[in-house]
Each structure stands twice: as C-alpha cells, then as structure tokens.
Amino acid sequence: RGVGAAGRIETFTFAPVELPQEFELNFDMRFLRRPADAVGRHGGIMFCATSPTQRYDTGTSGYELDWIDRPNDHGLRLIRVDSGVHTFIGAGASDLPEPPTEWQISIDDEFIQVWGDGELLIEVQDATHRGGHIGCWAYLNGQSVSYDNFLLESGGIENCTNDRDDDGDGDVDCDDEDCIDREICVPSEICG
C-alpha cells in the first residue's frame, strides 16, 4: 500500500521479475466493482520500473499504463515516470465504454505497443527505460481489480517487415513460422 503525491492513496503489488530489454507481456486485468466517485475505475501496471515501490516514489522510474473512467481523460494512458515525475506519452481507447480485459505490452527496440483485447490501442517511440520490474496498482476508492494470467516472452518480437530475425529463432521474416502463423508474410515474397 502506498500513499502518493497530493494525498493519492493506492495499493501496489510488485512481482520479483526482472524484465529483459525487449519483451512481450500478456496479462488479464478485470475491474470487478465500479466505484461511484468521479474517478471511477482506475488501476494499471508499472513496467520497466527501476525499483519495486510505488509510482510516485522519487526513486522510481519506468512506465505506467492505466485505465481511468474520469470523463476528461477517459481510457488508457501511457505515462513515462522519471524519478517519480510523470510525463504523459500516449493515450488510447477513449471511445471504449469498458476497459479491455486481455492486455499485451510489447517493447521492441525503441517502440512500445499496447494491445487491448487483440486491438492495437497505443504505439509510441520512447527508449528511455528498459528492463526493470513489473508492478500492479489500483486506486483505493472502493473498486476491486483482479490481475491474472501473466505471460512474459523475451528475446525480441518478430517484425515480419524488416528482413531481420527479431525473435532470434534462426529464420528471417518470410521463412519464419511466426509470420506464417499470423498470415503476415506474402507467400511469393523473395528474401535475400
């Protein structure tokens, strides 16, 4: 449990997992109870965190992805945290009345992608923080949030458009089963 700036009260749980430089993180986040206050459902995940502590701690840096119901900034927010200072770097899903339940965060080189229920919702270019810890948090306003089904894959994510072996499996794009499975590669593509 942490008390943040301006009297914000939140609860945190950090996993003892050290994230690699490039990864794909899948997880489920479900809001089980909708509070009646002006903030509404508000919770998320911190990733690439330098230390397993609350997001407003002056010693913490990384990224925060959260959902909020508040009308003036409704939807997903992606925030870079630099020694406790928050900088907004991306938003998405402002037109969705309900938050996604199946989430994916992908970091590949300088790019951060956020997927919700299989749809790309945020993509930004920011290489400030890499590696670090992951942590879940929720605003304490009577809501209830469940985090489950964490799956972390590392070693790069196949791009399928750059003629490189991004995922390190020994095959380049058009010969890679990853691309074929996702029907991204054109069968007649000439490589090399």
XYZ file of N, CA and C in Angstrom:
576
model
N 0.849 -1.178 0.000
C 0.000 0.000 0.000
C 0.886 1.229 0.000
N 0.556 2.191 -0.847
C 1.372 3.393 -0.928
C 0.528 4.645 -0.884
N 1.064 5.691 -0.335
C 0.408 6.994 -0.340
C 1.214 7.888 -1.250
N 0.586 8.378 -2.305
C 1.300 9.172 -3.297
C 1.135 10.652 -3.090
N 1.602 11.418 -4.073
C 1.541 12.870 -4.025
C 0.101 13.339 -3.972
N -0.100 14.508 -3.400
C -1.407 15.168 -3.318
C -2.446 14.280 -2.641
N -2.014 13.438 -1.709
C -2.949 12.627 -0.944
C -3.520 11.435 -1.685
N -2.987 11.095 -2.834
C -3.482 9.933 -3.564
C -3.163 8.677 -2.766
N -4.127 7.825 -2.639
C -3.893 6.579 -1.913
C -4.116 5.425 -2.877
N -3.094 4.592 -3.001
C -3.141 3.477 -3.927
C -2.514 2.266 -3.282
N -2.840 1.108 -3.822
C -2.225 -0.124 -3.349
C -1.392 -0.721 -4.477
N -0.244 -1.287 -4.137
C 0.711 -1.790 -5.123
C 1.103 -3.221 -4.810
N 1.354 -3.993 -5.857
C 1.957 -5.315 -5.728
C 2.991 -5.443 -6.827
N 4.242 -5.682 -6.459
C 5.300 -5.849 -7.458
C 5.712 -7.307 -7.528
N 5.953 -7.777 -8.752
C 6.427 -9.147 -8.957
C 7.954 -9.153 -8.922
N 8.548 -10.190 -8.336
C 10.009 -10.276 -8.293
C 10.569 -10.757 -9.619
N 10.179 -10.093 -10.704
C 10.600 -10.477 -12.049
C 11.410 -9.335 -12.645
N 12.584 -9.653 -13.136
C 13.415 -8.652 -13.819
C 13.121 -8.756 -15.304
N 12.541 -7.702 -15.878
C 12.181 -7.709 -17.287
C 13.420 -7.598 -18.165
N 13.421 -8.272 -19.320
C 14.525 -8.123 -20.279
C 14.400 -6.797 -21.026
N 15.345 -6.516 -21.895
C 15.340 -5.274 -22.662
C 14.212 -5.237 -23.685
N 13.893 -6.363 -24.310
C 12.792 -6.467 -25.248
C 11.906 -7.610 -24.788
N 10.597 -7.385 -24.808
C 9.694 -8.413 -24.301
C 8.280 -8.194 -24.813
N 7.471 -9.214 -24.569
C 6.032 -9.146 -24.789
C 5.395 -9.657 -23.502
N 4.592 -8.814 -22.876
C 3.950 -9.155 -21.608
C 2.450 -9.226 -21.835
N 1.864 -10.389 -21.554
C 0.417 -10.587 -21.656
C -0.144 -10.797 -20.258
N -1.311 -10.211 -19.992
C -1.954 -10.391 -18.700
C -3.420 -10.002 -18.812
N -4.199 -10.424 -17.828
C -5.605 -10.049 -17.726
C -5.762 -9.064 -16.581
N -6.529 -8.025 -16.808
C -6.883 -7.088 -15.735
C -8.384 -6.865 -15.824
N -9.073 -7.228 -14.750
C -10.528 -7.088 -14.719
C -10.932 -6.215 -13.532
N -11.759 -5.237 -13.824
C -12.343 -4.424 -12.762
C -13.615 -5.132 -12.302
N -13.633 -5.548 -11.050
C -14.726 -6.361 -10.534
C -15.834 -5.526 -9.913
N -15.512 -4.312 -9.496
C -16.502 -3.440 -8.888
C -16.254 -2.018 -9.358
N -17.317 -1.341 -9.798
C -17.196 0.027 -10.308
C -17.552 1.004 -9.198
N -16.599 1.834 -8.780
C -16.890 2.798 -7.723
C -17.758 3.943 -8.239
N -18.426 4.624 -7.329
C -19.371 5.679 -7.702
C -18.751 7.073 -7.713
N -17.478 7.201 -7.392
C -16.878 8.539 -7.329
C -16.545 9.053 -8.735
N -16.000 10.266 -8.821
C -15.713 10.916 -10.110
C -14.562 10.245 -10.862
N -13.673 9.571 -10.153
C -12.541 8.909 -10.798
C -12.986 7.616 -11.474
N -13.847 6.866 -10.801
C -14.319 5.591 -11.340
C -13.247 4.524 -11.281
N -13.284 3.608 -12.228
C -12.294 2.531 -12.260
C -10.949 3.133 -12.638
N -9.945 2.849 -11.810
C -8.625 3.424 -12.052
C -7.572 2.480 -11.488
N -6.820 1.891 -12.398
C -5.764 0.974 -11.998
C -4.932 0.642 -13.207
N -3.804 0.002 -12.960
C -2.944 -0.321 -14.081
C -1.722 -1.093 -13.672
N -0.702 -0.944 -14.498
C 0.533 -1.691 -14.306
C 1.710 -0.759 -14.549
N 2.756 -0.946 -13.767
C 4.012 -0.230 -13.987
C 5.004 -1.261 -14.510
N 5.755 -0.890 -15.537
C 6.723 -1.818 -16.109
C 8.022 -1.085 -16.414
N 9.107 -1.844 -16.518
C 10.461 -1.284 -16.627
C 10.759 -0.382 -15.435
N 10.219 -0.740 -14.301
C 10.402 0.066 -13.088
C 11.785 -0.191 -12.490
N 12.462 0.877 -12.097
C 13.806 0.746 -11.550
C 13.814 0.131 -10.161
N 12.703 0.266 -9.433
C 12.637 -0.321 -8.102
C 11.211 -0.749 -7.808
N 11.026 -1.807 -7.027
C 9.678 -2.283 -6.712
C 9.044 -1.460 -5.601
N 8.558 -0.299 -5.960
C 7.919 0.590 -4.998
C 6.833 1.369 -5.699
N 6.139 2.227 -4.984
C 5.023 2.945 -5.585
C 5.470 3.905 -6.685
N 4.545 4.233 -7.568
C 4.875 5.001 -8.769
C 5.193 6.460 -8.504
N 4.847 6.985 -7.339
C 5.158 8.386 -7.035
C 6.439 8.535 -6.219
N 7.084 7.428 -5.909
C 8.335 7.489 -5.162
C 9.388 8.195 -6.015
N 10.130 9.127 -5.423
C 11.126 9.903 -6.184
C 12.254 9.038 -6.729
N 12.410 7.819 -6.218
C 13.453 6.945 -6.720
C 12.985 6.013 -7.825
N 11.730 6.120 -8.235
C 11.169 5.202 -9.222
C 11.133 5.809 -10.612
N 11.573 5.030 -11.586
C 11.449 5.391 -12.992
C 10.912 4.180 -13.740
N 10.327 4.410 -14.901
C 9.765 3.336 -15.707
C 8.586 3.847 -16.502
N 7.632 2.964 -16.766
C 6.419 3.332 -17.495
C 5.208 2.868 -16.712
N 4.125 3.593 -16.879
C 2.858 3.233 -16.255
C 1.785 3.199 -17.333
N 1.021 2.129 -17.359
C -0.139 2.014 -18.228
C -1.341 1.878 -17.318
N -2.349 2.747 -17.510
C -3.524 2.636 -16.659
C -4.805 2.920 -17.426
N -5.901 2.479 -16.826
C -7.250 2.783 -17.298
C -7.871 3.717 -16.273
N -8.643 4.699 -16.765
C -9.371 5.587 -15.874
C -10.723 5.910 -16.498
N -11.761 5.998 -15.660
C -13.115 6.305 -16.134
C -13.401 7.803 -16.178
N -12.562 8.607 -15.580
C -12.817 10.042 -15.459
C -13.112 10.657 -16.828
N -14.158 11.458 -16.980
C -14.558 11.955 -18.311
C -13.495 12.758 -19.056
N -12.700 13.565 -18.358
C -11.746 14.434 -19.073
C -10.502 13.709 -19.572
N -10.236 12.503 -19.103
C -9.109 11.722 -19.624
C -9.454 10.235 -19.648
N -10.672 9.937 -20.038
C -11.199 8.570 -20.067
C -10.390 7.663 -21.004
N -10.147 6.452 -20.566
C -9.482 5.459 -21.403
C -8.124 5.055 -20.877
N -7.256 4.652 -21.809
C -5.905 4.212 -21.464
C -4.949 5.388 -21.498
N -4.010 5.367 -20.571
C -2.952 6.379 -20.548
C -1.611 5.665 -20.404
N -0.639 6.100 -21.198
C 0.722 5.591 -21.080
C 1.584 6.757 -20.613
N 2.250 6.550 -19.501
C 2.995 7.619 -18.840
C 4.421 7.152 -18.597
N 5.388 8.016 -18.896
C 6.782 7.744 -18.542
C 7.029 8.369 -17.172
N 7.643 7.587 -16.289
C 7.953 8.053 -14.941
C 9.462 8.197 -14.830
N 9.918 9.412 -14.529
C 11.346 9.698 -14.368
C 11.584 10.210 -12.957
N 12.137 9.349 -12.097
C 12.383 9.682 -10.689
C 11.126 10.248 -10.036
N 9.994 9.587 -10.266
C 8.729 9.974 -9.659
C 7.950 11.036 -10.409
N 8.539 11.658 -11.422
C 7.867 12.693 -12.209
C 7.175 12.037 -13.400
N 5.876 12.320 -13.566
C 5.071 11.691 -14.610
C 4.988 12.555 -15.860
N 5.263 11.930 -17.036
C 5.145 12.600 -18.333
C 4.231 11.762 -19.216
N 3.125 12.344 -19.640
C 2.163 11.669 -20.498
C 2.779 11.466 -21.878
N 2.794 10.214 -22.395
C 3.375 9.962 -23.722
C 2.409 9.297 -24.694
N 1.244 8.845 -24.248
C 0.307 8.224 -25.172
C -1.035 7.949 -24.537
N -2.063 7.855 -25.377
C -3.418 7.558 -24.906
C -4.124 6.711 -25.948
N -5.181 6.047 -25.521
C -5.962 5.243 -26.438
C -7.242 4.769 -25.795
N -8.122 4.206 -26.599
C -9.370 3.594 -26.156
C -10.322 4.575 -25.491
N -10.195 5.874 -25.799
C -11.070 6.856 -25.169
C -12.527 6.680 -25.597
N -12.746 5.997 -26.716
C -14.111 5.771 -27.192
C -14.721 4.481 -26.654
N -13.920 3.672 -25.928
C -14.431 2.422 -25.371
C -15.130 2.679 -24.037
N -16.376 2.224 -23.871
C -17.048 2.410 -22.587
C -16.501 1.493 -21.495
N -15.941 0.357 -21.904
C -15.407 -0.612 -20.945
C -13.929 -0.850 -21.222
N -13.143 -1.047 -20.172
C -11.720 -1.323 -20.386
C -11.504 -2.716 -20.959
N -10.401 -2.901 -21.694
C -10.058 -4.252 -22.155
C -9.815 -5.166 -20.962
N -9.930 -6.460 -21.186
C -9.605 -7.415 -20.120
C -8.327 -8.179 -20.433
N -8.040 -8.393 -21.719
C -6.812 -9.085 -22.113
C -5.845 -8.046 -22.660
N -4.723 -7.888 -21.977
C -3.765 -6.829 -22.280
C -2.473 -7.419 -22.801
N -1.769 -6.636 -23.622
C -0.440 -7.012 -24.086
C 0.401 -5.743 -24.197
N 1.579 -5.793 -23.622
C 2.562 -4.717 -23.752
C 3.763 -5.317 -24.469
N 4.166 -4.687 -25.574
C 5.323 -5.165 -26.333
C 6.363 -4.067 -26.415
N 7.604 -4.423 -26.135
C 8.715 -3.497 -26.318
C 9.667 -4.126 -27.316
N 9.878 -3.417 -28.425
C 10.760 -3.873 -29.488
C 11.592 -2.680 -29.926
N 12.878 -2.724 -29.630
C 13.781 -1.627 -29.957
C 13.285 -0.351 -29.277
N 12.965 0.701 -30.022
C 12.515 1.959 -29.419
C 10.999 2.044 -29.277
N 10.277 1.028 -29.725
C 8.822 1.120 -29.787
C 8.137 0.389 -28.642
N 7.085 1.010 -28.127
C 6.223 0.413 -27.110
C 4.827 0.322 -27.716
N 4.270 -0.890 -27.716
C 2.907 -1.091 -28.199
C 2.052 -1.616 -27.063
N 0.809 -1.131 -27.020
C -0.166 -1.598 -26.046
C -1.372 -2.117 -26.810
N -1.700 -3.372 -26.551
C -2.849 -4.022 -27.180
C -3.892 -4.306 -26.110
N -5.153 -4.158 -26.454
C -6.244 -4.496 -25.560
C -7.265 -5.334 -26.288
N -7.540 -6.526 -25.787
C -8.473 -7.459 -26.414
C -8.165 -7.651 -27.899
N -6.858 -7.744 -28.233
C -6.424 -8.033 -29.593
C -6.353 -6.837 -30.527
N -6.615 -5.639 -30.037
C -6.587 -4.437 -30.873
C -5.448 -3.516 -30.433
N -4.663 -3.012 -31.404
C -3.594 -2.071 -31.086
C -4.218 -0.753 -30.645
N -3.929 -0.333 -29.412
C -4.547 0.863 -28.853
C -3.571 2.019 -28.680
N -2.304 1.714 -28.442
C -1.283 2.746 -28.274
C 0.008 2.247 -28.898
N 0.695 3.120 -29.637
C 2.043 2.836 -30.109
C 2.842 4.124 -30.000
N 3.951 4.069 -29.277
C 4.809 5.240 -29.113
C 6.258 4.835 -29.339
N 7.066 5.817 -29.623
C 8.505 5.616 -29.732
C 9.139 6.299 -28.539
N 9.697 5.505 -27.645
C 10.350 6.021 -26.446
C 11.269 4.943 -25.912
N 12.556 5.206 -25.887
C 13.537 4.210 -25.442
C 14.195 4.617 -24.134
N 13.496 5.415 -23.328
C 14.093 5.946 -22.102
C 14.410 4.857 -21.085
N 13.464 3.956 -20.826
C 13.646 2.934 -19.793
C 13.511 1.545 -20.401
N 14.374 0.649 -19.994
C 14.299 -0.739 -20.427
C 14.674 -1.647 -19.256
N 14.247 -2.895 -19.324
C 14.480 -3.818 -18.218
C 13.661 -3.395 -17.015
N 14.009 -3.890 -15.838
C 13.337 -3.468 -14.614
C 12.258 -4.421 -14.149
N 11.423 -3.926 -13.243
C 10.394 -4.725 -12.575
C 9.009 -4.419 -13.139
N 8.044 -5.300 -12.815
C 6.643 -5.028 -13.130
C 5.856 -4.954 -11.829
N 4.856 -4.107 -11.809
C 4.022 -3.974 -10.623
C 2.603 -3.590 -10.994
N 1.650 -4.107 -10.251
C 0.238 -3.787 -10.458
C -0.210 -2.825 -9.364
N -1.129 -1.929 -9.699
C -1.617 -0.992 -8.695
C -3.080 -0.667 -8.974
N -3.761 -0.199 -7.954
C -5.158 0.222 -8.082
C -5.412 1.373 -7.121
N -6.183 2.310 -7.581
C -6.618 3.444 -6.765
C -7.601 2.934 -5.722
N -7.444 3.370 -4.486
C -8.299 2.883 -3.397
C -9.534 3.770 -3.257
N -10.563 3.445 -4.026
C -11.808 4.206 -3.962
C -13.015 3.270 -3.916
N -12.833 2.093 -3.374
C -13.922 1.140 -3.250
C -14.046 0.175 -4.416
N -13.139 0.277 -5.382
C -13.178 -0.645 -6.510
C -12.481 -1.949 -6.142
N -12.614 -2.919 -7.004
C -11.917 -4.185 -6.843
C -11.356 -4.565 -8.207
N -10.057 -4.926 -8.252
C -9.385 -5.227 -9.508
C -8.688 -6.578 -9.384
N -8.780 -7.366 -10.449
C -8.126 -8.665 -10.492
C -7.070 -8.656 -11.596
N -5.853 -9.115 -11.263
C -4.768 -9.294 -12.233
C -4.463 -10.777 -12.296
N -4.346 -11.311 -13.518
C -4.168 -12.760 -13.639
C -3.514 -13.100 -14.977
N -3.120 -14.362 -15.121
C -2.629 -14.937 -16.382
C -1.447 -14.190 -16.979
N -0.451 -13.885 -16.176
C 0.743 -13.213 -16.676
C 1.582 -14.175 -17.505
N 2.003 -13.709 -18.686
C 2.895 -14.470 -19.548
C 3.925 -13.512 -20.103
N 5.190 -13.783 -19.834
C 6.280 -12.928 -20.292
C 7.100 -13.694 -21.318
N 7.224 -13.124 -22.519
C 8.058 -13.692 -23.563
C 9.147 -12.694 -23.885
N 10.388 -13.187 -23.989
C 11.505 -12.282 -24.256
C 12.274 -12.752 -25.476
N 13.302 -11.977 -25.821
C 14.159 -12.359 -26.932
C 13.776 -11.702 -28.228
N 12.954 -10.704 -28.173
C 12.564 -9.990 -29.382
C 11.265 -10.510 -29.943
N 10.603 -9.671 -30.681
C 9.313 -9.983 -31.261
C 9.453 -9.867 -32.766
N 9.021 -10.883 -33.514
C 9.206 -10.868 -34.962
C 8.415 -9.749 -35.606
N 9.102 -8.921 -36.364
C 8.516 -7.763 -37.012
C 7.865 -8.129 -38.333
N 8.473 -9.020 -39.080
C 7.962 -9.514 -40.371
C 8.029 -8.496 -41.495
N 8.660 -7.376 -41.306
C 8.758 -6.389 -42.389
C 10.162 -5.815 -42.532
N 11.130 -6.292 -41.752
C 12.434 -5.623 -41.752
C 13.605 -6.518 -42.153
N 13.333 -7.716 -42.691
C 14.380 -8.634 -43.126
C 15.396 -8.973 -42.043
N 14.956 -9.013 -40.766
C 15.815 -9.405 -39.650
C 15.169 -10.543 -38.886
N 15.978 -11.266 -38.152
C 15.490 -12.325 -37.279
C 15.257 -11.716 -35.897
N 14.159 -10.988 -35.732
C 13.896 -10.254 -34.489
C 13.721 -11.163 -33.281
N 13.091 -12.329 -33.488
C 12.821 -13.173 -32.327
C 13.920 -14.198 -32.055
N 14.998 -14.165 -32.836
C 16.160 -14.990 -32.548
C 15.966 -16.471 -32.751
N 15.045 -16.868 -33.640
C 14.819 -18.288 -33.832
C 15.594 -18.866 -35.018
N 16.463 -18.058 -35.657
C 17.288 -18.547 -36.740
C 16.706 -18.355 -38.126
N 15.469 -17.896 -38.212
C 14.838 -17.660 -39.510
C 14.520 -16.174 -39.657
N 14.657 -15.688 -40.899
C 14.248 -14.301 -41.152
C 12.802 -14.288 -41.617
N 12.274 -13.091 -41.670
C 10.851 -12.836 -41.822
C 10.049 -13.812 -42.670
N 10.269 -13.844 -43.987
C 9.330 -14.583 -44.842
C 9.450 -16.084 -44.668
N 10.544 -16.574 -44.094
C 10.685 -18.004 -43.846
C 10.277 -18.386 -42.430
N 9.869 -17.406 -41.667
C 9.632 -17.628 -40.248
C 8.217 -18.113 -39.986
N 8.085 -19.198 -39.244
C 6.763 -19.729 -38.942
C 5.920 -18.734 -38.145
N 6.558 -17.851 -37.392
C 5.797 -16.839 -36.662
C 4.980 -15.990 -37.624
N 5.601 -15.593 -38.741
C 4.905 -14.772 -39.723
C 3.809 -15.563 -40.415
N 4.104 -16.810 -40.760
C 3.118 -17.639 -41.456
C 1.899 -17.862 -40.578
N 2.138 -18.124 -39.279
C 1.027 -18.345 -38.360
C 0.120 -17.126 -38.280
N 0.709 -15.939 -38.376
C -0.086 -14.714 -38.271
C -0.522 -14.188 -39.637
N -0.227 -14.940 -40.710
C -0.624 -14.600 -42.070
C -0.153 -13.205 -42.474
N 1.067 -12.860 -42.023
C 1.626 -11.554 -42.360
C 2.466 -11.642 -43.618
N 3.188 -12.748 -43.821
C 4.103 -12.863 -44.946
C 3.359 -13.201 -46.225
N 3.769 -12.574 -47.296
C 3.214 -12.874 -48.612
C 3.924 -14.120 -49.129
N 3.190 -15.155 -49.568
C 3.839 -16.414 -49.991
C 4.861 -16.254 -51.103
N 4.655 -15.283 -51.987
C 5.574 -15.130 -53.105
C 6.713 -14.139 -52.819
N 6.835 -13.699 -51.567
C 7.883 -12.735 -51.231
C 9.260 -13.352 -51.456
N 10.149 -12.572 -52.029
C 11.519 -13.026 -52.274
C 12.412 -12.448 -51.201
N 13.118 -13.297 -50.490
C 14.015 -12.838 -49.429
C 15.454 -13.065 -49.838
N 16.306 -12.099 -49.593
C 17.723 -12.241 -49.831
C 18.091 -12.116 -51.297
